[in-house]
Tab-separated table of C-alpha atoms in Angstrom:
chain	number	residue	atom	x	y	z
Y	668	MET	CA	-29.299	26.044	-16.242
Y	669	PRO	CA	-26.109	23.943	-15.633
Y	670	THR	CA	-23.593	25.418	-13.347
Y	671	ARG	CA	-19.809	25.687	-14.405
Y	672	ARG	CA	-18.853	22.695	-12.340
Y	673	THR	CA	-21.662	20.809	-14.012
Y	674	ALA	CA	-20.536	21.712	-17.400
Y	675	ILE	CA	-16.856	20.586	-16.726
Y	676	GLY	CA	-18.228	17.264	-15.304
Y	677	VAL	CA	-20.411	16.665	-18.349
Y	678	PHE	CA	-17.502	17.160	-20.735
Y	679	THR	CA	-15.358	15.009	-18.532
Y	680	ALA	CA	-18.124	12.229	-18.740
Y	681	MET	CA	-18.368	12.455	-22.352
Y	682	ALA	CA	-14.616	12.334	-22.874
Y	683	LEU	CA	-14.590	8.926	-20.805
Y	684	ILE	CA	-17.601	7.133	-22.247
Y	685	PRO	CA	-16.213	3.725	-22.943
Y	686	GLY	CA	-16.049	2.423	-26.517
Y	687	ARG	CA	-18.038	-0.207	-28.130
Y	688	SER	CA	-15.984	-2.925	-26.832
Y	689	ASN	CA	-17.126	-2.284	-23.242
Y	690	ALA	CA	-20.671	-3.030	-24.324
Y	691	GLN	CA	-19.898	-6.584	-25.437
Y	692	PRO	CA	-21.084	-9.291	-23.214
Y	693	VAL	CA	-18.477	-10.627	-20.844
Y	694	LYS	CA	-18.140	-14.433	-20.648
Y	695	GLU	CA	-15.174	-15.073	-18.526
Y	696	SER	CA	-14.899	-14.365	-14.752
Y	697	ARG	CA	-12.450	-12.108	-13.340
Y	698	ARG	CA	-11.251	-11.409	-9.483
Y	699	LEU	CA	-10.702	-7.849	-8.415
Y	700	GLY	CA	-8.587	-7.279	-5.130
Y	701	ILE	CA	-9.416	-3.906	-3.263
Y	702	LEU	CA	-6.702	-2.510	-0.763
Y	703	MET	CA	-8.778	0.113	0.885
Y	704	PRO	CA	-6.832	2.834	2.713
Y	705	SER	CA	-9.962	3.513	4.956
Y	706	GLY	CA	-11.853	1.408	7.365
Y	707	GLU	CA	-14.626	-1.051	6.692
Y	708	ASN	CA	-17.121	0.893	8.906
Y	709	ASP	CA	-16.517	4.107	7.607
Y	710	PRO	CA	-19.355	5.462	5.551
Y	711	GLU	CA	-17.025	6.956	2.907
Y	712	THR	CA	-15.526	3.723	2.512
Y	713	SER	CA	-19.213	2.566	1.341
Y	714	ARG	CA	-19.531	5.307	-0.835
Y	715	ARG	CA	-16.261	4.622	-2.824
Y	716	LEU	CA	-16.834	1.051	-3.051
Y	717	ASP	CA	-20.334	1.592	-4.331
Y	718	ALA	CA	-18.999	4.056	-7.067
Y	719	VAL	CA	-16.800	1.516	-8.260
Y	720	ARG	CA	-19.168	-1.558	-8.113
Y	721	ASN	CA	-21.967	0.382	-9.720
Y	722	LYS	CA	-19.771	1.573	-12.763
Y	723	LEU	CA	-18.284	-1.848	-13.272
Y	724	ASP	CA	-21.972	-3.508	-13.244
Y	725	GLU	CA	-22.814	-0.924	-15.982
Y	726	LEU	CA	-19.585	-2.194	-17.768
Y	727	GLY	CA	-20.767	-5.662	-17.610
Y	728	TRP	CA	-18.815	-7.100	-14.546
Y	729	LYS	CA	-21.608	-8.100	-12.138
Y	730	THR	CA	-20.342	-9.111	-8.382
Y	731	GLY	CA	-21.141	-12.670	-7.750
Y	732	THR	CA	-21.692	-13.733	-11.348
Y	733	ASN	CA	-18.626	-12.845	-13.517
Y	734	LEU	CA	-16.752	-10.847	-10.822
Y	735	ASP	CA	-15.309	-11.859	-7.451
Y	736	VAL	CA	-14.271	-8.978	-5.168
Y	737	THR	CA	-11.790	-9.433	-2.335
Y	738	ILE	CA	-11.323	-6.482	0.093
Y	739	ARG	CA	-8.723	-5.640	2.529
Y	740	TYR	CA	-8.993	-2.704	4.754
Y	741	VAL	CA	-5.770	-0.447	5.969
Y	742	SER	CA	-8.139	1.473	8.131
Y	743	GLY	CA	-5.859	4.428	8.481
Y	744	HIS	CA	-2.904	2.170	9.605
Y	745	PRO	CA	-0.400	2.498	7.093
Y	746	ASP	CA	1.893	-0.155	8.406
Y	747	SER	CA	-0.582	-2.865	7.951
Y	748	ALA	CA	-0.690	-1.982	4.269
Y	749	ALA	CA	2.145	-4.413	2.969
Y	750	GLY	CA	0.729	-7.465	4.726
Y	751	LEU	CA	-2.626	-6.751	3.359
Y	752	ALA	CA	-1.309	-6.367	-0.243
Y	753	MET	CA	0.305	-9.853	0.024
Y	754	ASP	CA	-3.091	-11.350	1.339
Y	755	LEU	CA	-4.651	-10.001	-1.953
Y	756	ILE	CA	-1.965	-11.793	-4.126
Y	757	ALA	CA	-2.354	-14.858	-2.123
Y	758	ALA	CA	-6.018	-14.734	-2.994
Y	759	ARG	CA	-5.108	-14.835	-6.677
Y	760	VAL	CA	-6.759	-11.685	-7.741
Y	761	ASP	CA	-6.260	-10.438	-11.291
Y	762	ILE	CA	-5.946	-6.683	-10.484
Y	763	ILE	CA	-5.517	-4.613	-7.357
Y	764	LEU	CA	-7.517	-1.466	-6.919
Y	765	THR	CA	-6.136	0.916	-4.286
Y	766	ALA	CA	-5.574	4.539	-3.404
Y	767	GLY	CA	-3.098	7.021	-1.371
Y	768	THR	CA	0.612	6.805	-1.241
Y	769	GLU	CA	1.011	4.187	1.631
Y	770	ALA	CA	-1.373	1.634	0.034
Y	771	SER	CA	-0.193	2.114	-3.530
Y	772	LYS	CA	3.527	1.834	-2.418
Y	773	ALA	CA	2.740	-1.443	-0.580
Y	774	ALA	CA	0.753	-2.842	-3.666
Y	775	VAL	CA	3.960	-1.881	-5.894
Y	776	ALA	CA	6.298	-3.381	-3.781
Y	777	ALA	CA	4.265	-6.731	-3.406
Y	778	THR	CA	3.989	-7.194	-7.097
Y	779	LYS	CA	5.560	-6.271	-10.376
Y	780	ASP	CA	3.099	-8.584	-12.428
Y	781	LEU	CA	-0.356	-7.883	-11.387
Y	782	PRO	CA	-1.840	-4.854	-12.920
Y	783	ILE	CA	-2.381	-1.884	-10.255
Y	784	VAL	CA	-5.163	0.832	-10.425
Y	785	MET	CA	-4.726	3.805	-8.194
Y	786	ALA	CA	-8.212	5.426	-7.859
Y	787	THR	CA	-6.598	8.414	-6.199
Y	788	ILE	CA	-2.996	9.323	-5.582
Y	789	GLY	CA	-1.165	12.552	-4.850
Y	790	ASP	CA	1.970	12.857	-7.040
Y	791	PRO	CA	2.829	9.486	-8.482
Y	792	VAL	CA	5.652	10.776	-10.674
Y	793	GLY	CA	7.257	12.881	-7.857
Y	794	ILE	CA	7.287	9.913	-5.342
Y	795	GLY	CA	8.808	7.555	-7.845
Y	796	LEU	CA	5.799	5.212	-8.457
Y	797	ALA	CA	5.315	6.259	-12.257
Y	798	GLN	CA	7.795	7.106	-14.936
Y	799	SER	CA	5.452	9.891	-16.263
Y	800	LEU	CA	1.670	10.680	-16.236
Y	801	SER	CA	1.344	10.106	-20.017
Y	802	ARG	CA	3.154	6.633	-19.695
Y	803	PRO	CA	3.406	5.569	-16.318
Y	804	GLY	CA	5.112	2.200	-17.375
Y	805	GLY	CA	5.494	-0.992	-15.250
Y	806	ASN	CA	2.076	-2.530	-13.983
Y	807	ILE	CA	0.387	0.611	-12.660
Y	808	THR	CA	-1.883	3.434	-13.695
Y	809	GLY	CA	-4.786	5.496	-12.047
Y	810	PHE	CA	-5.675	8.935	-11.055
Y	811	SER	CA	-3.717	11.716	-9.685
Y	812	LEU	CA	-5.101	14.263	-7.029
Y	813	ASN	CA	-2.565	16.985	-8.119
Y	814	ALA	CA	-3.667	20.086	-9.924
Y	815	SER	CA	-1.087	22.936	-10.613
Y	816	ASP	CA	-2.651	25.676	-8.620
Y	817	LEU	CA	-4.635	23.569	-5.823
Y	818	SER	CA	-2.388	24.632	-3.022
Y	819	ALA	CA	-2.624	28.154	-4.115
Y	820	LYS	CA	-6.275	28.316	-4.236
Y	821	ARG	CA	-6.407	26.607	-0.680
Y	822	VAL	CA	-4.168	29.566	0.759
Y	823	GLU	CA	-6.346	32.040	-1.218
Y	824	PHE	CA	-9.643	30.622	0.538
Y	825	ALA	CA	-7.803	30.811	3.969
Y	826	ARG	CA	-6.900	34.363	3.417
Y	827	ALA	CA	-10.227	35.355	2.314
Y	828	CYS	CA	-12.215	33.595	5.285
Y	829	VAL	CA	-9.765	34.652	7.950
Y	830	PRO	CA	-8.543	38.076	6.455
Y	831	ASP	CA	-5.853	38.690	9.001
Y	832	SER	CA	-4.070	35.187	8.601
Y	833	HIS	CA	-0.336	35.307	9.174
Y	834	ARG	CA	0.367	31.745	10.235
Y	835	ILE	CA	-1.011	28.592	8.649
Y	836	ALA	CA	-0.505	25.410	10.192
Y	837	VAL	CA	-0.015	22.437	7.734
Y	838	LEU	CA	-1.297	19.331	9.251
Y	839	GLY	CA	-1.053	15.746	7.959
Y	840	ASN	CA	0.963	12.606	8.049
Y	841	MET	CA	4.451	13.912	7.304
Y	842	LYS	CA	5.642	10.043	6.974
Y	843	ASN	CA	3.743	10.191	3.542
Y	844	ASP	CA	5.745	11.451	0.671
Y	845	SER	CA	2.635	12.700	-1.217
Y	846	VAL	CA	1.719	14.846	1.892
Y	847	LEU	CA	5.158	16.282	2.063
Y	848	LEU	CA	4.901	17.522	-1.627
Y	849	LYS	CA	1.649	19.200	-0.723
Y	850	ALA	CA	3.118	20.755	2.368
Y	851	LYS	CA	5.892	22.045	0.457
Y	852	SER	CA	3.400	23.402	-2.250
Y	853	ILE	CA	1.346	25.005	0.472
Y	854	ALA	CA	4.463	26.689	2.174
Y	855	GLU	CA	5.494	28.049	-1.315
Y	856	ALA	CA	1.939	29.640	-1.748
Y	857	GLY	CA	2.036	31.061	1.642
Y	858	ALA	CA	5.416	32.603	0.980
Y	859	ALA	CA	3.771	34.568	-1.980
Y	860	TYR	CA	1.449	36.174	0.640
Y	861	ARG	CA	4.028	36.556	3.489
Y	862	ILE	CA	2.297	34.075	5.396
Y	863	ASP	CA	4.366	31.863	7.713
Y	864	THR	CA	3.545	27.972	7.572
Y	865	LYS	CA	4.659	25.253	9.729
Y	866	ARG	CA	4.323	21.445	9.359
Y	867	PHE	CA	2.703	19.461	12.231
Y	868	ASP	CA	2.810	15.619	11.898
Y	869	ILE	CA	-0.283	13.392	13.023
Y	870	SER	CA	1.142	10.092	11.726
Y	871	ASP	CA	0.641	8.791	15.387
Y	872	PRO	CA	-3.039	9.526	15.927
Y	873	SER	CA	-2.706	8.922	19.647
Y	874	ALA	CA	-0.761	12.194	19.792
Y	875	MET	CA	-3.299	14.214	18.018
Y	876	ASN	CA	-4.223	16.146	21.332
Y	877	GLY	CA	-0.719	17.409	21.811
Y	878	VAL	CA	-0.155	18.179	18.204
Y	879	LEU	CA	-3.526	20.572	18.131
Y	880	LEU	CA	-2.051	22.063	21.534
Y	881	SER	CA	1.140	22.780	19.838
Y	882	ILE	CA	-0.789	24.472	16.847
Y	883	ARG	CA	-2.615	26.561	19.380
Y	884	ASP	CA	0.470	27.456	21.151
Y	885	TRP	CA	2.103	28.505	17.877
Y	886	LYS	CA	-0.801	30.768	17.485
Y	887	ALA	CA	-1.889	29.561	14.162
Y	888	ASP	CA	-4.854	31.471	12.490
Y	889	VAL	CA	-5.801	28.373	10.144
Y	890	ILE	CA	-5.075	24.778	9.990
Y	891	LEU	CA	-4.907	23.292	6.229
Y	892	THR	CA	-5.034	19.541	6.273
Y	893	THR	CA	-3.120	17.558	3.712
Y	894	GLU	CA	-5.275	14.555	3.598
Y	895	ASP	CA	-4.298	10.733	3.413
Y	896	ALA	CA	-5.776	7.535	5.010
Y	897	VAL	CA	-4.621	8.885	8.642
Y	898	VAL	CA	-6.224	12.267	8.225
Y	899	VAL	CA	-9.550	10.799	6.831
Y	900	ALA	CA	-9.533	7.932	9.256
Y	901	ASN	CA	-9.459	10.427	12.122
Y	902	ARG	CA	-11.277	13.154	11.066
Y	903	ASP	CA	-13.998	13.047	13.604
Y	904	LEU	CA	-11.476	13.612	16.599
Y	905	LEU	CA	-9.224	16.085	14.449
Y	906	ILE	CA	-11.936	18.586	13.768
Y	907	LYS	CA	-13.506	18.297	17.381
Y	908	LEU	CA	-10.064	19.347	18.713
Y	909	ALA	CA	-9.589	22.142	16.303
Y	910	ILE	CA	-13.085	23.490	17.141
Y	911	ASN	CA	-12.427	23.209	20.920
Y	912	TYR	CA	-9.209	25.030	20.499
Y	913	ARG	CA	-10.838	27.712	18.182
Y	914	ILE	CA	-8.654	27.137	15.108
Y	915	PRO	CA	-10.302	26.917	11.753
Y	916	ILE	CA	-9.657	23.949	9.895
Y	917	MET	CA	-9.938	23.784	6.121
Y	918	SER	CA	-9.523	20.684	4.081
Y	919	GLU	CA	-8.881	19.224	0.491
Y	920	PHE	CA	-11.537	16.455	0.599
Y	921	SER	CA	-15.393	17.165	1.121
Y	922	VAL	CA	-15.621	14.298	3.636
Y	923	LEU	CA	-13.840	16.536	6.283
Y	924	ALA	CA	-16.158	19.394	5.607
Y	925	ASP	CA	-19.000	17.005	6.124
Y	926	ALA	CA	-17.642	16.126	9.491
Y	927	GLY	CA	-17.062	19.759	10.576
Y	928	ALA	CA	-14.230	21.401	8.692
Y	929	VAL	CA	-14.969	25.007	8.034
Y	930	LEU	CA	-14.521	24.405	4.251
Y	931	SER	CA	-12.956	22.299	1.841
Y	932	TYR	CA	-11.725	22.458	-1.593
Y	933	GLY	CA	-10.388	19.788	-3.848
Y	934	PRO	CA	-11.020	17.135	-6.500
Y	935	VAL	CA	-14.323	15.302	-6.346
Y	936	THR	CA	-12.974	12.076	-5.258
Y	937	LEU	CA	-15.852	9.816	-5.800
Y	938	GLU	CA	-15.701	10.796	-9.321
Y	939	LEU	CA	-12.090	9.408	-9.385
Y	940	TRP	CA	-13.188	6.055	-7.873
Y	941	LYS	CA	-15.903	5.580	-10.574
Y	942	ARG	CA	-13.600	6.497	-13.243
Y	943	SER	CA	-11.093	3.882	-12.103
Y	944	ALA	CA	-13.653	1.373	-12.691
Y	945	ILE	CA	-13.475	2.024	-16.589
Y	946	TYR	CA	-9.597	1.431	-16.187
Y	947	ILE	CA	-10.395	-1.826	-14.432
Y	948	ASP	CA	-12.623	-2.650	-17.439
Y	949	LYS	CA	-9.931	-1.934	-19.819
Y	950	ILE	CA	-7.512	-3.954	-18.170
Y	951	PHE	CA	-9.895	-6.863	-17.935
Y	952	ARG	CA	-10.234	-6.574	-21.615
Y	953	GLY	CA	-6.571	-6.588	-22.169
Y	954	ALA	CA	-5.114	-3.248	-22.066
Y	955	SER	CA	-1.696	-2.764	-20.477
Y	956	PRO	CA	-1.889	-0.497	-17.373
Y	957	GLY	CA	1.592	1.065	-18.002
Y	958	LEU	CA	0.185	2.551	-21.255
Y	959	LEU	CA	-2.884	3.903	-19.815
Y	960	PRO	CA	-2.214	7.562	-18.824
Y	961	ILE	CA	-2.472	8.625	-15.230
Y	962	GLU	CA	-5.354	11.286	-15.455
Y	963	GLN	CA	-5.340	14.525	-13.460
Y	964	PRO	CA	-8.619	15.587	-11.988
Y	965	ASN	CA	-10.829	17.952	-14.080
Y	966	THR	CA	-13.849	18.777	-11.544
Y	967	PHE	CA	-13.250	20.335	-8.252
Y	968	GLU	CA	-15.600	21.214	-5.520
Y	969	LEU	CA	-15.869	23.979	-2.771
Y	970	VAL	CA	-17.977	23.123	0.239
Y	971	LEU	CA	-18.707	25.447	3.057
Y	972	ASN	CA	-19.770	24.308	6.538
Y	973	GLN	CA	-21.855	27.297	7.894
Y	974	ARG	CA	-22.211	25.613	11.202
Y	975	SER	CA	-18.655	25.491	12.003
Y	976	ALA	CA	-18.171	28.975	10.522
Y	977	ASN	CA	-20.689	30.071	13.088
Y	978	ALA	CA	-19.317	28.306	15.915
Y	979	LEU	CA	-16.066	30.179	15.442
Y	980	ALA	CA	-17.417	33.569	14.651
Y	981	LEU	CA	-16.388	33.279	10.959
Y	982	ARG	CA	-18.014	34.962	7.858
Y	983	PHE	CA	-17.733	33.665	4.456
Y	984	PRO	CA	-17.303	36.603	2.048
Y	985	LEU	CA	-20.172	36.774	-0.645
Y	986	ASN	CA	-17.648	35.797	-3.197
Y	987	ILE	CA	-16.899	32.630	-1.526
Y	988	GLU	CA	-20.543	31.852	-0.991
Y	989	SER	CA	-21.356	32.210	-4.643
Y	990	PHE	CA	-18.539	30.179	-5.693
Y	991	ALA	CA	-19.649	27.126	-3.355
Y	992	ASP	CA	-21.027	24.139	-4.749
Y	993	ARG	CA	-22.636	23.019	-1.344
Y	994	VAL	CA	-23.235	24.701	1.690
Y	995	ILE	CA	-23.698	22.546	4.873
Y	996	GLU	CA	-26.269	24.828	6.982
């Protein structure tokens, strides 16, 4: 019997099945430039790139035959994004695929002509990259990670798993505009439960140990991460420190739960990378990016890490366990 999440995923997939035009043979060649926020050797990078390449292959764009792919890796260092975006333009690519606020802003600043597809982006309207979700305008389109009640649900999960929570540390790269918007949303959700929240900045990963010490000294009950390339690139160290200091860490992306966060709840990001290939195909075939709506996520997943919970003497409530899409034993 399909689960509720599977049913949503099937519905979404049916809604996104490309039209007959996408089945037509492709004669001309195209060049795709990819500005990856993560590093070349990160396993998550490989999964995301494979999702895009495999979907493009299904749509008739075969790497090495009628599709050349040029990739530049930001590797969790946002300051490098601008130069790498210019590298892709110099390589004469036809489209730039990117993700995250810093890399997307760098791509937009580098070109007003080349189409840009954002595989994942926090709030493109809120940070000024798009005019609206329905008609982004200019040369961009893509997929937003935003959902109206995501922050509230993450706070609810924190309260359920750590029942006496009074202080939540909001941890992320606070130089990222989308992260700031998420932090504000978490603070508003926490205030509804009379929970104090405080922002902690890890824009400089070398200072991470000191930041975690500050969180411990503040006597935080839970850490909620606000993910971007910096958090994802440094997830192993971040989680190791949080466990060492006996502070449960709960994330948005499942890649952090796989690395040891107690739980994650958020959009299925690999699905968004796959869906970005459909937009790339449409643009290759003549669609204007500014007229393609920026879509919001329809499929979310809750991942529990039982190993980490055990290490911190936490118990997941039965209603949380029954809701989980995956449990890491």
